[in-house]
Amino acid sequence: MSLSQVPQYIASGLTAGSIYALAAIGFNLIYNSTSIINFAQGEFIMLGGMFMVTLHVFLGVPLLPAMALTIIIVTIIGCIVERVAIRPVHNSPVLNLIVITIGVSIIIKGGAMIAWGKDALFYAPFSKGAALHFAGVTIAPQVLWVLGITVFVAFLLWVFLGRTLYGMAIRACAENKDAARTLGINVERMVLLSFAISAALGAIGGVIITPITTMAFNGGTLLGLKGFCALIVGGL
């Protein structure tokens, strides 16, 4: 590798890292509210890409409405996962709950294979045009969308957690669930909200990365594992 290639590798790393960051934040939200690692997080990314293809390509829904509908659908799925798989057994040992999330991941992956098949799917980038060339780095327009949307979502999440009542309630639950209950915070509702936000973040990641990498029914597994590595590096 020559030094002239380093900027290009950095640009590519930032693009992939943006998706891993969204996955890591999703992991972290659920871990702090439930003390479990949700190994179905990668499947939320996969579902984001697949539903986006279905709505935008197969059904012809315009880009922005398709994005909004995709995020809503995957968020609802995240809430269903919490309600059906986690809440009924929330008092079980943490290891049992982690195994349940692995089972949820397998179920979602199997359902996606039945619904969409095994072929990789994709759709056109958000904006057309030639790649940009700057300081020896070639940047596709979709890369700018990935970086911009990731920064914007991270900013919104920072505002939500630090400036809103529900955000501070989630942080209180992360610090001490029993103390949060004594303050009148509905911990179960905050757990549900954490799953909803986590699923929405995964959906956003899938929506913005699919035009670059394509997406298949098993595409979320590797993205989720890499997001988990980012979580470990960044800290729980």
Coordinates of N, CA and C in Angstrom, one line a residue:
M1 N 0.8 -1.2 0.0 CA 0.0 0.0 0.0 C 0.9 1.2 0.0
S2 N 0.6 2.1 -0.9 CA 1.4 3.4 -1.0 C 0.7 4.5 -0.2
L3 N 1.5 5.5 0.2 CA 0.9 6.6 1.0 C -0.2 7.3 0.3
S4 N -0.1 7.3 -1.0 CA -1.2 8.0 -1.8 C -2.5 7.4 -1.7
Q5 N -2.6 6.1 -1.3 CA -3.8 5.4 -1.1 C -4.5 5.6 0.3
V6 N -3.7 6.1 1.2 CA -4.2 6.2 2.6 C -5.4 7.1 2.7
P7 N -5.5 8.2 2.0 CA -6.7 9.0 2.1 C -8.0 8.3 1.6
Q8 N -7.8 7.5 0.5 CA -8.9 6.7 0.0 C -9.4 5.7 1.0
Y9 N -8.4 5.0 1.7 CA -8.8 4.0 2.7 C -9.5 4.7 3.9
I10 N -9.1 5.9 4.2 CA -9.7 6.6 5.3 C -11.1 6.9 5.0
A11 N -11.4 7.4 3.8 CA -12.7 7.7 3.3 C -13.6 6.5 3.3
S12 N -13.1 5.4 2.8 CA -13.9 4.1 2.8 C -14.1 3.7 4.3
G13 N -13.1 3.8 5.1 CA -13.3 3.4 6.5 C -14.4 4.2 7.2
L14 N -14.4 5.5 7.0 CA -15.4 6.4 7.6 C -16.8 6.0 7.1
T15 N -16.9 5.6 5.9 CA -18.2 5.3 5.3 C -18.8 4.0 6.1
A16 N -17.9 3.0 6.1 CA -18.3 1.7 6.8 C -18.5 2.0 8.3
G17 N -17.6 2.8 8.9 CA -17.6 3.1 10.3 C -18.9 3.8 10.7
S18 N -19.5 4.6 9.8 CA -20.7 5.3 10.1 C -21.8 4.3 10.4
I19 N -21.9 3.2 9.6 CA -22.9 2.2 9.8 C -22.7 1.4 11.1
Y20 N -21.4 1.1 11.3 CA -21.1 0.4 12.5 C -21.4 1.2 13.8
A21 N -21.2 2.5 13.6 CA -21.5 3.4 14.7 C -23.0 3.4 15.1
L22 N -23.8 3.5 14.0 CA -25.3 3.4 14.3 C -25.7 2.1 14.9
A23 N -25.1 1.0 14.5 CA -25.3 -0.3 15.1 C -24.9 -0.3 16.6
A24 N -23.7 0.3 16.8 CA -23.1 0.3 18.2 C -24.0 1.1 19.1
I25 N -24.5 2.2 18.6 CA -25.4 3.0 19.5 C -26.7 2.3 19.8
G26 N -27.2 1.5 18.8 CA -28.4 0.7 19.1 C -28.1 -0.4 20.1
F27 N -27.0 -1.1 20.0 CA -26.6 -2.0 21.0 C -26.5 -1.4 22.4
N28 N -25.9 -0.2 22.4 CA -25.7 0.5 23.7 C -27.0 0.9 24.4
L29 N -27.9 1.4 23.6 CA -29.2 1.8 24.2 C -29.9 0.7 24.9
I30 N -29.9 -0.5 24.2 CA -30.6 -1.6 24.8 C -29.8 -2.2 26.0
Y31 N -28.5 -2.2 25.8 CA -27.7 -2.7 26.9 C -27.9 -1.9 28.2
N32 N -28.0 -0.6 28.1 CA -28.1 0.2 29.2 C -29.5 0.2 29.9
S33 N -30.5 -0.2 29.1 CA -31.8 -0.2 29.6 C -32.2 -1.6 30.1
T34 N -31.5 -2.7 29.6 CA -31.9 -4.0 29.9 C -30.7 -4.9 30.4
S35 N -29.5 -4.4 30.3 CA -28.3 -5.2 30.6 C -28.1 -6.4 29.7
I36 N -28.7 -6.4 28.6 CA -28.5 -7.5 27.6 C -27.9 -6.9 26.3
I37 N -27.2 -7.8 25.6 CA -26.7 -7.5 24.3 C -27.7 -8.0 23.3
N38 N -28.3 -7.2 22.5 CA -29.3 -7.5 21.5 C -28.6 -8.0 20.2
F39 N -28.4 -9.3 20.0 CA -27.7 -9.8 18.8 C -28.6 -9.8 17.6
A40 N -29.8 -9.3 17.8 CA -30.7 -9.1 16.6 C -30.6 -7.7 16.0
Q41 N -29.6 -6.9 16.5 CA -29.5 -5.5 16.1 C -29.1 -5.5 14.6
G42 N -28.2 -6.4 14.2 CA -27.8 -6.4 12.8 C -29.0 -6.7 11.8
E43 N -30.0 -7.5 12.3 CA -31.1 -7.8 11.5 C -32.0 -6.6 11.3
F44 N -32.0 -5.6 12.2 CA -32.7 -4.4 12.0 C -32.1 -3.6 10.8
I45 N -30.8 -3.6 10.7 CA -30.1 -3.0 9.5 C -30.5 -3.7 8.2
M46 N -30.5 -5.0 8.3 CA -30.9 -5.8 7.1 C -32.4 -5.5 6.7
L47 N -33.2 -5.4 7.7 CA -34.6 -5.2 7.4 C -34.8 -3.8 6.8
G48 N -34.0 -2.8 7.3 CA -34.1 -1.5 6.7 C -33.8 -1.5 5.2
G49 N -32.7 -2.2 4.8 CA -32.4 -2.2 3.4 C -33.4 -3.0 2.6
M50 N -33.9 -4.1 3.1 CA -34.9 -4.9 2.4 C -36.2 -4.2 2.2
F51 N -36.7 -3.6 3.3 CA -38.0 -2.9 3.1 C -37.9 -1.7 2.2
M52 N -36.7 -1.1 2.3 CA -36.5 0.1 1.4 C -36.6 -0.4 -0.1
V53 N -35.9 -1.5 -0.4 CA -36.0 -2.0 -1.7 C -37.4 -2.3 -2.1
T54 N -38.1 -3.0 -1.2 CA -39.5 -3.4 -1.5 C -40.4 -2.1 -1.8
L55 N -40.3 -1.1 -1.0 CA -41.1 0.0 -1.1 C -40.7 0.9 -2.3
H56 N -39.4 1.2 -2.4 CA -38.9 2.1 -3.4 C -38.8 1.5 -4.8
V57 N -38.3 0.3 -4.9 CA -38.1 -0.3 -6.2 C -39.3 -1.2 -6.7
F58 N -39.8 -2.1 -5.8 CA -40.9 -3.0 -6.2 C -42.2 -2.3 -6.3
L59 N -42.5 -1.4 -5.3 CA -43.8 -0.7 -5.2 C -43.8 0.7 -5.8
G60 N -42.6 1.2 -6.1 CA -42.5 2.5 -6.7 C -42.8 3.7 -5.8
V61 N -42.7 3.5 -4.5 CA -42.9 4.6 -3.6 C -41.7 5.6 -3.7
P62 N -42.0 6.9 -3.8 CA -40.9 7.9 -3.8 C -39.9 7.8 -2.7
L63 N -38.7 8.3 -2.9 CA -37.6 8.0 -2.0 C -37.9 8.4 -0.5
L64 N -38.3 9.7 -0.3 CA -38.4 10.1 1.1 C -39.6 9.4 1.8
P65 N -40.8 9.3 1.2 CA -41.8 8.5 1.8 C -41.4 7.0 2.1
A66 N -40.7 6.5 1.1 CA -40.2 5.1 1.3 C -39.3 5.0 2.5
M67 N -38.4 6.0 2.7 CA -37.5 6.0 3.8 C -38.3 6.1 5.1
A68 N -39.2 7.0 5.1 CA -40.0 7.2 6.4 C -40.8 5.9 6.7
L69 N -41.4 5.3 5.7 CA -42.2 4.1 5.9 C -41.3 2.9 6.4
T70 N -40.1 2.8 5.8 CA -39.2 1.8 6.2 C -38.8 1.9 7.7
I71 N -38.5 3.1 8.1 CA -38.1 3.4 9.5 C -39.2 3.0 10.4
I72 N -40.4 3.4 10.0 CA -41.6 3.2 10.9 C -41.8 1.7 11.0
I73 N -41.8 0.9 9.9 CA -42.0 -0.5 9.9 C -41.0 -1.2 10.8
V74 N -39.7 -0.9 10.6 CA -38.7 -1.6 11.4 C -38.8 -1.2 12.8
T75 N -39.2 0.0 13.1 CA -39.4 0.5 14.5 C -40.5 -0.4 15.2
I76 N -41.5 -0.6 14.4 CA -42.6 -1.4 15.0 C -42.2 -2.8 15.2
I77 N -41.3 -3.4 14.3 CA -40.8 -4.7 14.5 C -39.9 -4.7 15.8
G78 N -39.1 -3.7 16.0 CA -38.3 -3.6 17.2 C -39.2 -3.6 18.5
C79 N -40.3 -2.9 18.4 CA -41.2 -2.9 19.6 C -41.9 -4.3 19.8
I80 N -42.2 -5.0 18.7 CA -42.8 -6.3 18.8 C -41.8 -7.3 19.4
V81 N -40.5 -7.2 19.0 CA -39.5 -8.0 19.6 C -39.4 -7.8 21.1
E82 N -39.5 -6.6 21.6 CA -39.4 -6.3 23.0 C -40.6 -6.8 23.7
R83 N -41.8 -6.6 23.1 CA -43.0 -7.0 23.7 C -43.2 -8.6 23.8
V84 N -42.8 -9.2 22.7 CA -43.1 -10.7 22.6 C -42.0 -11.5 23.1
A85 N -40.7 -11.1 22.8 CA -39.6 -12.0 23.2 C -38.9 -11.6 24.5
I86 N -38.9 -10.3 24.8 CA -38.1 -9.9 26.0 C -38.9 -9.6 27.2
R87 N -40.0 -8.9 27.1 CA -40.8 -8.5 28.3 C -41.3 -9.7 29.1
P88 N -41.9 -10.7 28.4 CA -42.4 -11.8 29.2 C -41.4 -12.5 30.1
V89 N -40.1 -12.5 29.7 CA -39.1 -13.2 30.5 C -38.0 -12.2 31.0
H90 N -38.4 -11.0 31.2 CA -37.4 -10.0 31.5 C -36.7 -10.2 32.9
N91 N -37.3 -11.0 33.7 CA -36.6 -11.4 35.0 C -35.7 -12.6 34.9
S92 N -35.6 -13.1 33.7 CA -34.7 -14.3 33.6 C -33.2 -13.8 33.6
P93 N -32.3 -14.8 33.8 CA -30.9 -14.4 33.8 C -30.5 -13.8 32.5
V94 N -29.5 -12.9 32.6 CA -29.1 -12.1 31.4 C -28.6 -13.0 30.3
L95 N -27.9 -14.1 30.6 CA -27.5 -15.0 29.6 C -28.7 -15.6 28.8
N96 N -29.7 -15.9 29.5 CA -30.9 -16.5 28.8 C -31.5 -15.4 27.9
L97 N -31.5 -14.2 28.3 CA -32.1 -13.1 27.4 C -31.2 -12.9 26.2
I98 N -29.9 -13.0 26.3 CA -29.0 -12.9 25.2 C -29.2 -14.0 24.2
V99 N -29.4 -15.2 24.7 CA -29.7 -16.4 23.8 C -31.0 -16.1 23.1
I100 N -32.0 -15.5 23.8 CA -33.3 -15.2 23.1 C -33.1 -14.3 22.0
T101 N -32.2 -13.2 22.1 CA -32.0 -12.3 21.0 C -31.3 -13.0 19.8
I102 N -30.5 -14.0 20.1 CA -29.9 -14.8 19.0 C -31.0 -15.5 18.3
G103 N -31.9 -16.1 19.1 CA -33.0 -16.8 18.4 C -33.9 -15.9 17.6
V104 N -34.1 -14.7 18.1 CA -34.9 -13.7 17.3 C -34.1 -13.3 16.0
S105 N -32.8 -13.2 16.1 CA -32.0 -12.9 14.9 C -32.2 -14.0 13.9
I106 N -32.2 -15.3 14.3 CA -32.3 -16.4 13.4 C -33.7 -16.4 12.8
I107 N -34.7 -16.1 13.6 CA -36.1 -16.1 13.1 C -36.3 -15.0 12.0
I108 N -35.8 -13.8 12.3 CA -35.9 -12.7 11.4 C -35.2 -13.0 10.1
K109 N -34.0 -13.6 10.2 CA -33.2 -13.9 9.0 C -33.9 -15.0 8.2
G110 N -34.5 -16.0 8.8 CA -35.3 -17.0 8.1 C -36.5 -16.4 7.4
G111 N -37.2 -15.5 8.1 CA -38.4 -14.8 7.5 C -38.0 -14.0 6.3
A112 N -36.8 -13.3 6.4 CA -36.3 -12.5 5.3 C -36.0 -13.3 4.1
M113 N -35.4 -14.5 4.4 CA -35.0 -15.4 3.3 C -36.3 -15.9 2.5
I114 N -37.3 -16.2 3.3 CA -38.6 -16.6 2.7 C -39.2 -15.5 1.9
A115 N -39.2 -14.3 2.5 CA -39.9 -13.1 1.9 C -39.1 -12.6 0.6
W116 N -37.8 -12.5 0.7 CA -37.1 -11.8 -0.3 C -36.1 -12.8 -1.1
G117 N -36.0 -14.0 -0.7 CA -35.1 -14.9 -1.4 C -33.6 -14.7 -1.0
K118 N -32.8 -15.4 -1.6 CA -31.3 -15.4 -1.3 C -30.5 -14.4 -2.0
D119 N -31.1 -13.8 -3.1 CA -30.3 -12.9 -3.9 C -30.1 -11.5 -3.2
A120 N -29.0 -10.9 -3.5 CA -28.7 -9.6 -2.9 C -29.5 -8.5 -3.7
L121 N -30.1 -7.6 -3.0 CA -30.9 -6.5 -3.6 C -30.3 -5.2 -3.4
F122 N -30.6 -4.2 -4.3 CA -30.1 -2.9 -4.1 C -31.0 -1.9 -4.8
Y123 N -30.7 -0.6 -4.6 CA -31.5 0.4 -5.4 C -30.5 1.5 -5.7
A124 N -30.9 2.5 -6.5 CA -30.0 3.5 -7.0 C -29.6 4.5 -5.8
P125 N -28.5 5.1 -5.9 CA -28.1 6.1 -4.8 C -29.1 7.2 -4.8
F126 N -29.1 7.9 -3.6 CA -30.1 9.0 -3.4 C -29.9 10.1 -4.4
S127 N -28.7 10.4 -4.9 CA -28.5 11.4 -5.9 C -27.6 10.9 -7.0
K128 N -27.9 11.4 -8.2 CA -27.1 10.9 -9.3 C -26.0 11.9 -9.6
G129 N -25.0 11.5 -10.4 CA -23.9 12.3 -10.7 C -22.6 11.5 -10.6
A130 N -21.6 12.1 -11.1 CA -20.3 11.4 -11.1 C -19.6 11.5 -9.7
A131 N -18.7 10.7 -9.5 CA -18.0 10.7 -8.2 C -17.2 12.0 -8.1
L132 N -17.0 12.4 -6.9 CA -16.2 13.6 -6.6 C -14.7 13.2 -6.4
H133 N -13.9 14.1 -6.8 CA -12.4 13.9 -6.6 C -11.8 15.0 -5.9
F134 N -11.2 14.7 -4.7 CA -10.7 15.8 -3.9 C -9.5 15.2 -3.2
A135 N -8.3 15.9 -3.4 CA -7.1 15.6 -2.7 C -6.7 14.1 -2.9
G136 N -6.9 13.6 -4.1 CA -6.6 12.3 -4.3 C -7.6 11.2 -3.9
V137 N -8.7 11.7 -3.4 CA -9.8 10.8 -2.9 C -11.0 10.8 -3.8
T138 N -11.5 9.6 -4.2 CA -12.7 9.5 -5.0 C -13.8 9.2 -4.1
I139 N -14.8 10.1 -4.1 CA -16.0 9.9 -3.2 C -17.3 9.9 -4.0
A140 N -18.0 8.8 -3.8 CA -19.3 8.6 -4.5 C -20.3 9.5 -3.8
P141 N -21.3 10.1 -4.5 CA -22.3 10.9 -3.8 C -23.0 10.3 -2.6
Q142 N -23.2 8.9 -2.8 CA -23.9 8.2 -1.7 C -23.1 8.2 -0.4
V143 N -21.8 8.3 -0.5 CA -20.9 8.3 0.7 C -21.2 9.6 1.5
L144 N -21.4 10.7 0.8 CA -21.7 11.9 1.4 C -23.0 11.9 2.2
W145 N -24.0 11.2 1.6 CA -25.3 11.0 2.2 C -25.1 10.2 3.5
V146 N -24.3 9.1 3.4 CA -24.0 8.2 4.6 C -23.4 9.0 5.7
L147 N -22.4 9.8 5.4 CA -21.7 10.5 6.5 C -22.6 11.6 7.0
G148 N -23.3 12.4 6.1 CA -24.1 13.5 6.6 C -25.3 13.0 7.4
I149 N -26.0 11.9 7.0 CA -27.1 11.4 7.8 C -26.7 10.9 9.1
T150 N -25.5 10.2 9.1 CA -25.0 9.6 10.4 C -24.7 10.7 11.4
V151 N -24.1 11.8 11.0 CA -23.8 12.9 11.9 C -25.1 13.6 12.3
F152 N -26.0 13.7 11.4 CA -27.3 14.4 11.8 C -28.1 13.5 12.8
V153 N -28.1 12.2 12.6 CA -28.8 11.3 13.5 C -28.1 11.3 14.9
A154 N -26.8 11.3 14.9 CA -26.1 11.3 16.1 C -26.3 12.6 16.9
F155 N -26.4 13.7 16.2 CA -26.8 15.0 16.8 C -28.2 15.0 17.4
L156 N -29.1 14.5 16.6 CA -30.5 14.4 17.1 C -30.6 13.5 18.4
L157 N -29.8 12.4 18.4 CA -29.8 11.5 19.5 C -29.2 12.2 20.7
W158 N -28.2 12.9 20.5 CA -27.5 13.7 21.6 C -28.5 14.7 22.2
V159 N -29.2 15.4 21.4 CA -30.2 16.3 21.9 C -31.3 15.6 22.6
F160 N -31.8 14.5 22.1 CA -32.9 13.7 22.7 C -32.5 13.2 24.1
L161 N -31.3 12.6 24.2 CA -30.9 12.0 25.5 C -30.5 13.1 26.5
G162 N -30.0 14.3 26.0 CA -29.6 15.3 27.0 C -30.5 16.4 27.2
R163 N -31.6 16.6 26.4 CA -32.4 17.8 26.5 C -33.9 17.5 26.6
T164 N -34.3 16.2 26.5 CA -35.7 15.9 26.5 C -36.0 15.1 27.8
L165 N -37.3 15.1 28.2 CA -37.7 14.4 29.4 C -37.6 12.9 29.2
Y166 N -38.0 12.3 28.0 CA -37.9 10.9 27.8 C -36.4 10.5 27.7
G167 N -35.6 11.3 27.1 CA -34.2 11.0 26.9 C -33.5 10.9 28.3
M168 N -33.8 11.9 29.2 CA -33.2 11.8 30.5 C -33.8 10.7 31.3
A169 N -35.0 10.3 31.1 CA -35.6 9.1 31.7 C -34.8 7.8 31.3
I170 N -34.5 7.7 30.1 CA -33.7 6.6 29.6 C -32.4 6.6 30.3
R171 N -31.7 7.7 30.4 CA -30.4 7.8 31.1 C -30.6 7.4 32.5
A172 N -31.7 7.9 33.2 CA -31.9 7.5 34.6 C -32.0 6.0 34.8
C173 N -32.7 5.4 33.9 CA -32.9 3.9 33.9 C -31.6 3.2 33.7
A174 N -30.7 3.8 32.9 CA -29.4 3.2 32.6 C -28.5 3.3 33.9
E175 N -28.7 4.4 34.6 CA -27.9 4.5 35.9 C -28.4 3.6 37.0
N176 N -29.7 3.6 37.2 CA -30.2 2.8 38.3 C -31.7 2.7 38.1
K177 N -32.1 1.5 37.8 CA -33.6 1.2 37.5 C -34.4 1.4 38.7
D178 N -34.0 0.9 39.9 CA -34.8 1.0 41.1 C -35.0 2.5 41.5
A179 N -33.9 3.3 41.4 CA -34.0 4.7 41.7 C -34.9 5.4 40.8
A180 N -34.9 5.0 39.5 CA -35.7 5.6 38.5 C -37.2 5.3 38.8
R181 N -37.5 4.1 39.2 CA -38.9 3.7 39.6 C -39.4 4.6 40.8
T182 N -38.5 4.9 41.8 CA -38.9 5.7 42.9 C -39.2 7.1 42.5
L183 N -38.7 7.5 41.3 CA -38.9 8.9 40.8 C -40.2 8.9 39.9
G184 N -40.8 7.8 39.8 CA -42.1 7.7 39.0 C -41.8 7.4 37.5
I185 N -40.6 7.0 37.2 CA -40.3 6.6 35.8 C -40.8 5.2 35.5
N186 N -41.5 5.1 34.4 CA -42.0 3.8 33.9 C -40.8 3.1 33.2
V187 N -40.1 2.2 33.9 CA -38.9 1.6 33.4 C -39.3 0.7 32.2
E188 N -40.4 0.0 32.2 CA -40.8 -0.9 31.1 C -41.0 -0.1 29.8
R189 N -41.6 1.1 30.0 CA -41.9 2.0 28.8 C -40.5 2.5 28.3
M190 N -39.6 2.8 29.1 CA -38.3 3.2 28.7 C -37.5 2.1 27.9
V191 N -37.7 0.9 28.4 CA -37.1 -0.3 27.7 C -37.7 -0.4 26.3
L192 N -39.0 -0.3 26.2 CA -39.7 -0.3 24.9 C -39.2 0.8 24.0
L193 N -39.1 2.0 24.5 CA -38.6 3.1 23.8 C -37.2 2.9 23.3
S194 N -36.3 2.2 24.1 CA -35.0 1.9 23.7 C -34.9 1.0 22.6
F195 N -35.8 0.0 22.6 CA -35.9 -1.0 21.5 C -36.3 -0.3 20.2
A196 N -37.3 0.6 20.4 CA -37.8 1.3 19.2 C -36.8 2.2 18.6
I197 N -36.0 3.0 19.4 CA -34.9 3.8 18.8 C -33.8 3.0 18.2
S198 N -33.5 1.9 18.9 CA -32.5 1.0 18.4 C -32.8 0.4 17.0
A199 N -34.1 0.0 16.9 CA -34.6 -0.5 15.6 C -34.6 0.6 14.5
A200 N -35.0 1.8 14.9 CA -35.0 2.9 13.9 C -33.6 3.2 13.5
L201 N -32.6 3.2 14.4 CA -31.2 3.4 14.0 C -30.7 2.4 13.0
G202 N -31.1 1.1 13.3 CA -30.7 0.0 12.4 C -31.3 0.2 11.0
A203 N -32.6 0.6 11.0 CA -33.3 0.9 9.7 C -32.6 2.0 8.9
I204 N -32.2 3.0 9.6 CA -31.5 4.1 8.9 C -30.2 3.7 8.3
G205 N -29.5 2.8 9.1 CA -28.2 2.3 8.6 C -28.4 1.5 7.4
G206 N -29.4 0.6 7.4 CA -29.7 -0.2 6.2 C -30.1 0.6 5.0
V207 N -30.9 1.6 5.2 CA -31.4 2.5 4.1 C -30.3 3.2 3.4
I208 N -29.3 3.7 4.2 CA -28.3 4.5 3.6 C -27.1 3.7 3.0
I209 N -26.9 2.5 3.5 CA -25.8 1.7 3.0 C -26.1 0.7 1.9
T210 N -27.4 0.4 1.7 CA -27.7 -0.6 0.7 C -27.4 -0.1 -0.8
P211 N -27.5 1.2 -1.1 CA -27.1 1.6 -2.5 C -25.6 1.4 -2.7
I212 N -24.8 1.2 -1.6 CA -23.3 1.1 -1.8 C -22.9 -0.4 -1.8
T213 N -23.5 -1.2 -0.8 CA -23.0 -2.5 -0.6 C -24.0 -3.6 -1.1
T214 N -25.2 -3.2 -1.4 CA -26.4 -4.2 -1.6 C -26.8 -4.8 -0.3
M215 N -27.8 -5.5 -0.3 CA -28.3 -6.2 1.0 C -29.0 -7.5 0.6
A216 N -28.7 -8.5 1.5 CA -29.3 -9.8 1.3 C -29.9 -10.2 2.7
F217 N -30.6 -11.3 2.7 CA -31.2 -11.8 3.9 C -30.2 -12.0 5.1
N218 N -29.0 -12.4 4.8 CA -28.0 -12.6 5.8 C -27.0 -11.5 6.0
G219 N -27.3 -10.3 5.3 CA -26.4 -9.2 5.4 C -26.3 -8.5 6.7
G220 N -27.3 -8.7 7.6 CA -27.2 -8.0 8.8 C -26.3 -8.6 9.9
T221 N -26.0 -9.9 9.7 CA -25.2 -10.6 10.7 C -23.8 -10.0 10.8
L222 N -23.2 -9.9 9.7 CA -21.8 -9.4 9.7 C -21.8 -7.9 10.2
L223 N -22.8 -7.1 9.7 CA -22.8 -5.7 10.1 C -23.1 -5.6 11.6
G224 N -23.9 -6.5 12.1 CA -24.2 -6.5 13.6 C -22.9 -6.8 14.4
L225 N -22.2 -7.8 13.9 CA -21.0 -8.2 14.6 C -19.9 -7.1 14.6
K226 N -19.8 -6.5 13.5 CA -18.8 -5.4 13.4 C -19.3 -4.2 14.3
G227 N -20.6 -4.0 14.3 CA -21.1 -2.9 15.2 C -20.9 -3.3 16.6
F228 N -21.0 -4.6 17.0 CA -20.7 -5.0 18.4 C -19.2 -4.8 18.7
C229 N -18.3 -5.0 17.7 CA -16.9 -4.7 17.9 C -16.7 -3.2 18.2
A230 N -17.4 -2.4 17.4 CA -17.3 -0.9 17.6 C -17.8 -0.6 19.0
L231 N -18.8 -1.3 19.5 CA -19.4 -1.0 20.8 C -18.3 -1.3 21.9
I232 N -17.6 -2.5 21.7 CA -16.6 -2.8 22.7 C -15.5 -1.8 22.7
V233 N -15.0 -1.4 21.5 CA -14.0 -0.4 21.4 C -14.4 0.9 22.0
G234 N -15.6 1.4 21.7 CA -16.1 2.6 22.2 C -16.5 2.6 23.7
G235 N -16.9 1.4 24.2 CA -17.2 1.2 25.6 C -18.7 1.1 25.8
L236 N -19.1 0.2 26.7 CA -20.5 0.0 27.0 C -21.0 1.1 28.0

